[in-house]
JSON list of C-alpha atoms in Angstrom, two decimals:
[
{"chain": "A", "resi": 1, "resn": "UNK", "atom": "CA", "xyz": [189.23, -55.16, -58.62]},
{"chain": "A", "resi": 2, "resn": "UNK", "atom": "CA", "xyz": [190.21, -55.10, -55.11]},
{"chain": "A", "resi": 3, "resn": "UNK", "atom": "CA", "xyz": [192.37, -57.57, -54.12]},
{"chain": "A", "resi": 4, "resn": "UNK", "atom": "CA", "xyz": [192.32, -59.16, -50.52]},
{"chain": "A", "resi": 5, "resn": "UNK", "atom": "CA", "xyz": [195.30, -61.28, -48.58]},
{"chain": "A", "resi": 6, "resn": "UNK", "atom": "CA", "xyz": [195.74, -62.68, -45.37]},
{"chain": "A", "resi": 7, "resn": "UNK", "atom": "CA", "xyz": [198.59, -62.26, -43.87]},
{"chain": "A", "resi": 8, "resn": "UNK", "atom": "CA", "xyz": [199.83, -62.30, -40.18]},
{"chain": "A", "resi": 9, "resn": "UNK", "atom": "CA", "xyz": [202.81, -60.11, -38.73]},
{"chain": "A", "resi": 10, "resn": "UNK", "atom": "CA", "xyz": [201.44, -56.90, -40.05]},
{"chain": "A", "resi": 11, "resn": "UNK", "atom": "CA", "xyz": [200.08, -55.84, -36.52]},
{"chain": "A", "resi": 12, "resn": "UNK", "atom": "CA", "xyz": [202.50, -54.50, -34.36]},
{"chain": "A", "resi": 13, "resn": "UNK", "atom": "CA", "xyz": [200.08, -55.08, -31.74]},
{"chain": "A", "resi": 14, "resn": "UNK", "atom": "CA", "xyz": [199.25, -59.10, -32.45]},
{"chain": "A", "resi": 15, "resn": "UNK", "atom": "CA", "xyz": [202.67, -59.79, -34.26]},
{"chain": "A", "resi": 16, "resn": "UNK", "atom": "CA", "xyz": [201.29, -63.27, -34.65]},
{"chain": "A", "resi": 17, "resn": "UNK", "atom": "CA", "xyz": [197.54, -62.62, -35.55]},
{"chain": "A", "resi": 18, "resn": "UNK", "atom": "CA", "xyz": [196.35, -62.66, -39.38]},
{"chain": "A", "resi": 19, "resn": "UNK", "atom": "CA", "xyz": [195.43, -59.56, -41.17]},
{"chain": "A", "resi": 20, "resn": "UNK", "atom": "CA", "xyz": [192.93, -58.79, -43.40]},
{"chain": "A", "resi": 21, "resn": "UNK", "atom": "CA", "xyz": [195.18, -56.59, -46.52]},
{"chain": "A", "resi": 22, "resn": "UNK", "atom": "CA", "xyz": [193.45, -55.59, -49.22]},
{"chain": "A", "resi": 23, "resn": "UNK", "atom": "CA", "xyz": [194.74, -54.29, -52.62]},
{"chain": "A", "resi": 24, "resn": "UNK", "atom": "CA", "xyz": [193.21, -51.69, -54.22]},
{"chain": "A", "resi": 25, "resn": "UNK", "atom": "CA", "xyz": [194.12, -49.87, -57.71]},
{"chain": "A", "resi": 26, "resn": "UNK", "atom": "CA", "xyz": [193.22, -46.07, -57.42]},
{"chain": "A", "resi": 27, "resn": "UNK", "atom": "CA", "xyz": [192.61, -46.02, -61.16]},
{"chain": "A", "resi": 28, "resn": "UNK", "atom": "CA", "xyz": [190.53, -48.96, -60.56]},
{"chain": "A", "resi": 29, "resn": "UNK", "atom": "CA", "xyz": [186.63, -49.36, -59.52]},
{"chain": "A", "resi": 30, "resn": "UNK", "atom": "CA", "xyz": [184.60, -46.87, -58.26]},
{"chain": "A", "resi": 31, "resn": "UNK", "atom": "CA", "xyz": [185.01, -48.28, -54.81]},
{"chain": "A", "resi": 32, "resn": "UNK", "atom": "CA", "xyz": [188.94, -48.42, -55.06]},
{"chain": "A", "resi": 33, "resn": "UNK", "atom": "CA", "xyz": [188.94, -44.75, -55.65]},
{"chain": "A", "resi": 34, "resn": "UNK", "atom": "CA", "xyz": [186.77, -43.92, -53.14]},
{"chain": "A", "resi": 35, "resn": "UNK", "atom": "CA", "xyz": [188.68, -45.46, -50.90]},
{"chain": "A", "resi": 36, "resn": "UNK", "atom": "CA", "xyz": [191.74, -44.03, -52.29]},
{"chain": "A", "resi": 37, "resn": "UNK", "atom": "CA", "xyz": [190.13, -40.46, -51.91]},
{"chain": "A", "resi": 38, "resn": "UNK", "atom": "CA", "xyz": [188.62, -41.32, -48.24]},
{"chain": "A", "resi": 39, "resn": "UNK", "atom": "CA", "xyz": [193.22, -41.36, -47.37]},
{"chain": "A", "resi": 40, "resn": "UNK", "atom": "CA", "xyz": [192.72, -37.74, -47.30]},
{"chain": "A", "resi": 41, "resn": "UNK", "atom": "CA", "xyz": [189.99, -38.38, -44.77]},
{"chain": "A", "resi": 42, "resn": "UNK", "atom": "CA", "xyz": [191.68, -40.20, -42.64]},
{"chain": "A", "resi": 43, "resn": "UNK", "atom": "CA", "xyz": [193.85, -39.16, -39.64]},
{"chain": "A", "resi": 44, "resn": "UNK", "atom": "CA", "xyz": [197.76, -39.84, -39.46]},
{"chain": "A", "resi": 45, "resn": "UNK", "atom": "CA", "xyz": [199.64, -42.21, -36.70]},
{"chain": "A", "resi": 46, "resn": "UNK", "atom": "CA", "xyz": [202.19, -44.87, -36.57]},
{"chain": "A", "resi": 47, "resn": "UNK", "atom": "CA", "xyz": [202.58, -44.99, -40.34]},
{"chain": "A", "resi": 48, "resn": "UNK", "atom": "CA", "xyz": [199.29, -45.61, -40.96]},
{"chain": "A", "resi": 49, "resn": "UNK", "atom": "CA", "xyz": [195.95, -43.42, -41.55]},
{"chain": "A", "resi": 50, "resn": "UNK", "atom": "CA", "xyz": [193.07, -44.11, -39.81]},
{"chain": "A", "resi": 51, "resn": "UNK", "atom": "CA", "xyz": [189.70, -44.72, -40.43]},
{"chain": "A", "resi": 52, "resn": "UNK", "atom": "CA", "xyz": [186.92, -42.86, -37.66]},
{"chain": "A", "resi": 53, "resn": "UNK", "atom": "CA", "xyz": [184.62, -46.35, -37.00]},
{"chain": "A", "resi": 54, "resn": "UNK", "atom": "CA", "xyz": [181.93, -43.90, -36.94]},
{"chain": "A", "resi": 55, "resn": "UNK", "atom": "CA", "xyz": [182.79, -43.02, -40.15]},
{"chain": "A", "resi": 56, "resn": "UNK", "atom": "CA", "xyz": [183.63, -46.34, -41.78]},
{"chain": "A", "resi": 57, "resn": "UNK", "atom": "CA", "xyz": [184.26, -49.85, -41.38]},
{"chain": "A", "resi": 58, "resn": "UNK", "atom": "CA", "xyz": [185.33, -53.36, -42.23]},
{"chain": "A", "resi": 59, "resn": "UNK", "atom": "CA", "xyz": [183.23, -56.16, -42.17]},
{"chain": "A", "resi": 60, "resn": "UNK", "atom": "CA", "xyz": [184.39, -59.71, -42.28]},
{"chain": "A", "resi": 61, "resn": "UNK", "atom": "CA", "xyz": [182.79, -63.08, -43.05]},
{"chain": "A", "resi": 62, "resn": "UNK", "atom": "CA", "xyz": [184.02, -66.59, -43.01]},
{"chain": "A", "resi": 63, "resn": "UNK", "atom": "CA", "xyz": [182.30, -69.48, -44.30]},
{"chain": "A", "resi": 64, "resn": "UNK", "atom": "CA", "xyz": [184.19, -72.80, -45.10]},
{"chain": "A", "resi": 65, "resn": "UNK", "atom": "CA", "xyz": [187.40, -71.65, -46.59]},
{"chain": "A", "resi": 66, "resn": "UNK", "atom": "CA", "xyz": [186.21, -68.48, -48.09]},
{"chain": "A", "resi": 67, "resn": "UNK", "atom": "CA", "xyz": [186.55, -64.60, -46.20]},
{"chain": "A", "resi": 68, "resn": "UNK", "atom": "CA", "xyz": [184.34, -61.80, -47.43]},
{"chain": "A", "resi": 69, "resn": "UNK", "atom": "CA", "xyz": [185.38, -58.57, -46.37]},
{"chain": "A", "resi": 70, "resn": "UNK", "atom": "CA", "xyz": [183.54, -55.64, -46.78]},
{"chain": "A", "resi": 71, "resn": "UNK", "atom": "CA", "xyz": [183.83, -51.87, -46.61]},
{"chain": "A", "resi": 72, "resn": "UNK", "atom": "CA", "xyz": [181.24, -50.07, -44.78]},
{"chain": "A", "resi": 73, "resn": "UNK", "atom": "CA", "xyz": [181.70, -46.35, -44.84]},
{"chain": "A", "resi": 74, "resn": "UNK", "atom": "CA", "xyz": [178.59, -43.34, -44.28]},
{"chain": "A", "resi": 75, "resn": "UNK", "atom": "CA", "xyz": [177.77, -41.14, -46.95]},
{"chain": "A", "resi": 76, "resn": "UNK", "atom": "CA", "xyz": [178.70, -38.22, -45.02]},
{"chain": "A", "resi": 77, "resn": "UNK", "atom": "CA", "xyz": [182.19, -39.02, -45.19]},
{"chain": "A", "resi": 78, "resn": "UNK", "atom": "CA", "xyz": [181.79, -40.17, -48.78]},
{"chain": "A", "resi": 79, "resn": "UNK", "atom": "CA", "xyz": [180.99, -36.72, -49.86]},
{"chain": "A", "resi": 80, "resn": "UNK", "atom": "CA", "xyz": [183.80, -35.08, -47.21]},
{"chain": "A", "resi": 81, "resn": "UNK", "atom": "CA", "xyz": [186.36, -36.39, -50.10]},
{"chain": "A", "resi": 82, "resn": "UNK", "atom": "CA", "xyz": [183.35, -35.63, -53.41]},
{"chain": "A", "resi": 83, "resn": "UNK", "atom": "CA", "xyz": [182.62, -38.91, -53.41]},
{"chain": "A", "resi": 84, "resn": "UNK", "atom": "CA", "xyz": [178.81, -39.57, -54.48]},
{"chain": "A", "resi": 85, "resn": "UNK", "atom": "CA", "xyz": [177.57, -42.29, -52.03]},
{"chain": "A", "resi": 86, "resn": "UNK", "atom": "CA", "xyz": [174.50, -42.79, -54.63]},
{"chain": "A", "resi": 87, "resn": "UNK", "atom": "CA", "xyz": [177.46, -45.04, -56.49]},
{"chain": "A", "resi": 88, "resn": "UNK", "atom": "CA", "xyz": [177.06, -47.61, -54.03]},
{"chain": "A", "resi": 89, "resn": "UNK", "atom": "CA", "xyz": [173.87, -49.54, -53.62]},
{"chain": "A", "resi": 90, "resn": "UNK", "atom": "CA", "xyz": [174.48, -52.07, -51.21]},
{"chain": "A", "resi": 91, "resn": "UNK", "atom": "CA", "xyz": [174.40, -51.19, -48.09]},
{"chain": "A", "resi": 92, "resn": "UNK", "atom": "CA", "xyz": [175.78, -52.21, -44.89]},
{"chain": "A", "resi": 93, "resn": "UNK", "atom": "CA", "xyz": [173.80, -55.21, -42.77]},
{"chain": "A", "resi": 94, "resn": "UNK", "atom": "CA", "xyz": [175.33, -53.72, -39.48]},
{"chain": "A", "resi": 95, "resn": "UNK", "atom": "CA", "xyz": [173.92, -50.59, -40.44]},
{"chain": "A", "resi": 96, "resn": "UNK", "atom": "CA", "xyz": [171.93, -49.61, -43.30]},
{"chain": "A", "resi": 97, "resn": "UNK", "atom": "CA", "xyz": [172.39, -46.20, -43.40]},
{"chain": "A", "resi": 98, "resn": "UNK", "atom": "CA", "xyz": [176.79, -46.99, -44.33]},
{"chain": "A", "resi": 99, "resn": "UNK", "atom": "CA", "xyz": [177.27, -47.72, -47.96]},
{"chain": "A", "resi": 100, "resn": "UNK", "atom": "CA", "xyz": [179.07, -50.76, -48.93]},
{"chain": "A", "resi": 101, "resn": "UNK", "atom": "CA", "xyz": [182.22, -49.20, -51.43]},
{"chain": "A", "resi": 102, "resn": "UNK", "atom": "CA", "xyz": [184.18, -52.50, -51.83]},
{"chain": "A", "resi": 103, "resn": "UNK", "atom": "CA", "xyz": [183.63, -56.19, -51.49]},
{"chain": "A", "resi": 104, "resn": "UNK", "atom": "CA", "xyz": [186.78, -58.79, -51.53]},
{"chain": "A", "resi": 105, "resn": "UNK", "atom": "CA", "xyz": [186.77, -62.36, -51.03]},
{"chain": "A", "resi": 106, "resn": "UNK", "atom": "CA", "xyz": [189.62, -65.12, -50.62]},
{"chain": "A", "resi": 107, "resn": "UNK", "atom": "CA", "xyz": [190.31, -68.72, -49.55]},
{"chain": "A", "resi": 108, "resn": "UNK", "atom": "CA", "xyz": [191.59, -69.63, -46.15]},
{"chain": "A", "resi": 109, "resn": "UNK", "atom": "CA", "xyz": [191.99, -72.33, -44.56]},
{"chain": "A", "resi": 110, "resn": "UNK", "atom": "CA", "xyz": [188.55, -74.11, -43.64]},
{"chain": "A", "resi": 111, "resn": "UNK", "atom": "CA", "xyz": [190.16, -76.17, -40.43]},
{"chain": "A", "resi": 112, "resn": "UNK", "atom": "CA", "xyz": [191.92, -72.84, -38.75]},
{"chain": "A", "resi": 113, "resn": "UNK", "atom": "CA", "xyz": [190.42, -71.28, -35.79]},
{"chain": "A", "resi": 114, "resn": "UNK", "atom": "CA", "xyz": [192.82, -68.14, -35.46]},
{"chain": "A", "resi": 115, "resn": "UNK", "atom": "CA", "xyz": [191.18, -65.34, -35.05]},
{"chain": "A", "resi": 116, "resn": "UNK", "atom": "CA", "xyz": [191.80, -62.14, -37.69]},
{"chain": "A", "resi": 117, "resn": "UNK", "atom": "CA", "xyz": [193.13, -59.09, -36.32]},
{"chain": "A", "resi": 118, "resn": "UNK", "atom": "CA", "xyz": [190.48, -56.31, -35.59]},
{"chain": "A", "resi": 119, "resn": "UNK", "atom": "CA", "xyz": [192.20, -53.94, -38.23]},
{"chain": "A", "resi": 120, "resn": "UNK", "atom": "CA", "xyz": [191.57, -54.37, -41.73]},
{"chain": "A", "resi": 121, "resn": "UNK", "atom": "CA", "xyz": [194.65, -52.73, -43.47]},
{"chain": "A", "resi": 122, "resn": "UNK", "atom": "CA", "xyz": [193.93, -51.09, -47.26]},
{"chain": "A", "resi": 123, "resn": "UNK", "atom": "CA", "xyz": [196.56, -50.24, -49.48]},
{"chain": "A", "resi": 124, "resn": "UNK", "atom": "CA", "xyz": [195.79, -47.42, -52.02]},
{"chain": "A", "resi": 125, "resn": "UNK", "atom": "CA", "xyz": [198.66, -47.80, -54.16]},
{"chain": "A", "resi": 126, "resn": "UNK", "atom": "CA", "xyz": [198.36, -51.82, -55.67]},
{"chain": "A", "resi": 127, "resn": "UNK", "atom": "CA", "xyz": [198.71, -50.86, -59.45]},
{"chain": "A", "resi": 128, "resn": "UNK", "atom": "CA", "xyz": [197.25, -54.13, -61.55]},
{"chain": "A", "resi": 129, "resn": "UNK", "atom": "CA", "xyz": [199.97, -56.86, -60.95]},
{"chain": "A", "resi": 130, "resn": "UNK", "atom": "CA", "xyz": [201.45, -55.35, -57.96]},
{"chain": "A", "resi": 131, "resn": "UNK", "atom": "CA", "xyz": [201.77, -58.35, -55.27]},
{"chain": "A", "resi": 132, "resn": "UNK", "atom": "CA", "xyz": [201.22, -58.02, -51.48]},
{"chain": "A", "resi": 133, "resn": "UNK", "atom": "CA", "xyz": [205.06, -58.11, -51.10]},
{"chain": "A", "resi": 134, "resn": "UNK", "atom": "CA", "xyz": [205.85, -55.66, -53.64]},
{"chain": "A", "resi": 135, "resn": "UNK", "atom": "CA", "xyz": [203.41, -52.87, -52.20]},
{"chain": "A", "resi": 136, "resn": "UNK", "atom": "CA", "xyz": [204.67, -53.89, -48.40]},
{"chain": "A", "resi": 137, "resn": "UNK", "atom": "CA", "xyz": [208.29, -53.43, -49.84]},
{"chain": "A", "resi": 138, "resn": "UNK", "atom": "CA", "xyz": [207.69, -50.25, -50.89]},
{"chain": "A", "resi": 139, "resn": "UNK", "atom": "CA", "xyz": [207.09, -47.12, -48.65]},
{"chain": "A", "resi": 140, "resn": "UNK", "atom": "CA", "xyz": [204.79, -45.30, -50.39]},
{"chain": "A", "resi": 141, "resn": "UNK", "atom": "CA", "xyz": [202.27, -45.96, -49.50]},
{"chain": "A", "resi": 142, "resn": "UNK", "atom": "CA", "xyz": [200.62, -46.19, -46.03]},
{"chain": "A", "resi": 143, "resn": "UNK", "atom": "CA", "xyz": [197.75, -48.20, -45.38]},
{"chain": "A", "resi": 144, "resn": "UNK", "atom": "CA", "xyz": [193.84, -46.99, -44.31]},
{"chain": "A", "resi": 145, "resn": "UNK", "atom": "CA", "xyz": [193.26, -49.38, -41.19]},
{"chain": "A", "resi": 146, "resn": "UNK", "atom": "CA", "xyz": [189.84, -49.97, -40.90]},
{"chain": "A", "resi": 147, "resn": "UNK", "atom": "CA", "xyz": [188.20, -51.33, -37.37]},
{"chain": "A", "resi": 148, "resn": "UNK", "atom": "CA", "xyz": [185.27, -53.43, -37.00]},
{"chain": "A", "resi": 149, "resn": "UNK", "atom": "CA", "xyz": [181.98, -52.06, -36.92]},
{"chain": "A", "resi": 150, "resn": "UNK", "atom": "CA", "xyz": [181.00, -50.46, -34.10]},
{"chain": "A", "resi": 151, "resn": "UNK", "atom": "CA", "xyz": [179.38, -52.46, -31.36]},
{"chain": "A", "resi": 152, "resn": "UNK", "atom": "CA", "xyz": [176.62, -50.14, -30.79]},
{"chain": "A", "resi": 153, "resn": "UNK", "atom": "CA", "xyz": [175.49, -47.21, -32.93]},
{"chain": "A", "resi": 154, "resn": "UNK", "atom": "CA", "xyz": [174.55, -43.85, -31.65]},
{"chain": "A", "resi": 155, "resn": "UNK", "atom": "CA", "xyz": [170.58, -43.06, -32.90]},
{"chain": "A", "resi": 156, "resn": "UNK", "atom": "CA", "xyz": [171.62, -39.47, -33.46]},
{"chain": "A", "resi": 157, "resn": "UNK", "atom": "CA", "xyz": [174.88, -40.02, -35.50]},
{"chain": "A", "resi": 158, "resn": "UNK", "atom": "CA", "xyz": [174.94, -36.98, -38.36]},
{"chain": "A", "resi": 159, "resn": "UNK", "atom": "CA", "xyz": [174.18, -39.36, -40.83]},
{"chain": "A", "resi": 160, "resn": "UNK", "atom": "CA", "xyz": [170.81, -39.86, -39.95]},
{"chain": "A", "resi": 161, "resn": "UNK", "atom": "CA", "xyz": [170.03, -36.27, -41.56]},
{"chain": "A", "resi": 162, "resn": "UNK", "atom": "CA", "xyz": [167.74, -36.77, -44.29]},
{"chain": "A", "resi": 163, "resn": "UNK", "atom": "CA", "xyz": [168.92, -33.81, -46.13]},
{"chain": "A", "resi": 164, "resn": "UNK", "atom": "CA", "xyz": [172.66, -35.13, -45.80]},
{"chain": "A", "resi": 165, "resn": "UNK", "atom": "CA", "xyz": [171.54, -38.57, -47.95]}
]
């Protein structure tokens, strides 16, 4: 099961802003392997890979002192990496079309105000019992930064092809 972290100084960026980490196992949950299969997906820079928002996602939501994060990503880009998006009922409230592939929750502090980086950083490499500082001791593995979802969303994207579903 994916696991998620908080963690500031991971954002070269916002040095001093929290980000959302999540751990994934690619042996692990459907989800966790798509998202280990969407790396090849992604495109290369900085020593991370990147996640296209208009192909995918993160999601965040904070109530009290839990965060919910979840992966949004289309089914187009799904089956770009032979991922079946038909796995993954739940589906996106930004936009229903986007599949939700993973869902992580944690505790943080109810009283704080700080605002989350934009990225959402997913490591593909957290073998069961592998801690946040193990995986960021090690390089190899670089994370998939996800952005938030998109502020507006094009009525013609691809994935609105029926025969694409």
């Amino acid at each position: 099961m994916a696991r998620l972290y908080v963690r500031p100084g991971l954002d070269p960026d916002e040095p001093d802003a929290p980000v959302a980490v999540l751990l994934v196992d690619p042996d692990g949950t459907p989800g966790e392997r798509a998202m280990e299969r969407l790396g090849a997906y992604c495109y290369e820079g900085d020593g991370v890979f990147y996640l296209v928002q208009t192909d995918g996602w993160a999601e965040h939501a904070r109530q009290g002192g839990r965060l919910a994060v979840d992966i949004a990503v289309y089914p187009a880009a799904l089956k770009a990496v032979d991922v079946d998006p038909a796995d993954f009922p739940l589906r996106s409230t930004v936009d229903p079309r986007a599949v939700l592939v993973l869902h992580a929750e944690t505790t943080v502090d109810p009283e704080s105000d700080v605002q989350l980086s934009e990225g959402t950083a997913v490591f593909t490499c957290a073998r069961p019992g592998a801690t946040l500082d193990d995986v960021l001791a090690s390089s190899e593995d670089w994370p998939i930064v996800l952005a938030p979802p998109p502020e507006e969303l094009q009525e013609d994207d691809p994935e609105d092809d029926p025969d694409d579903e």
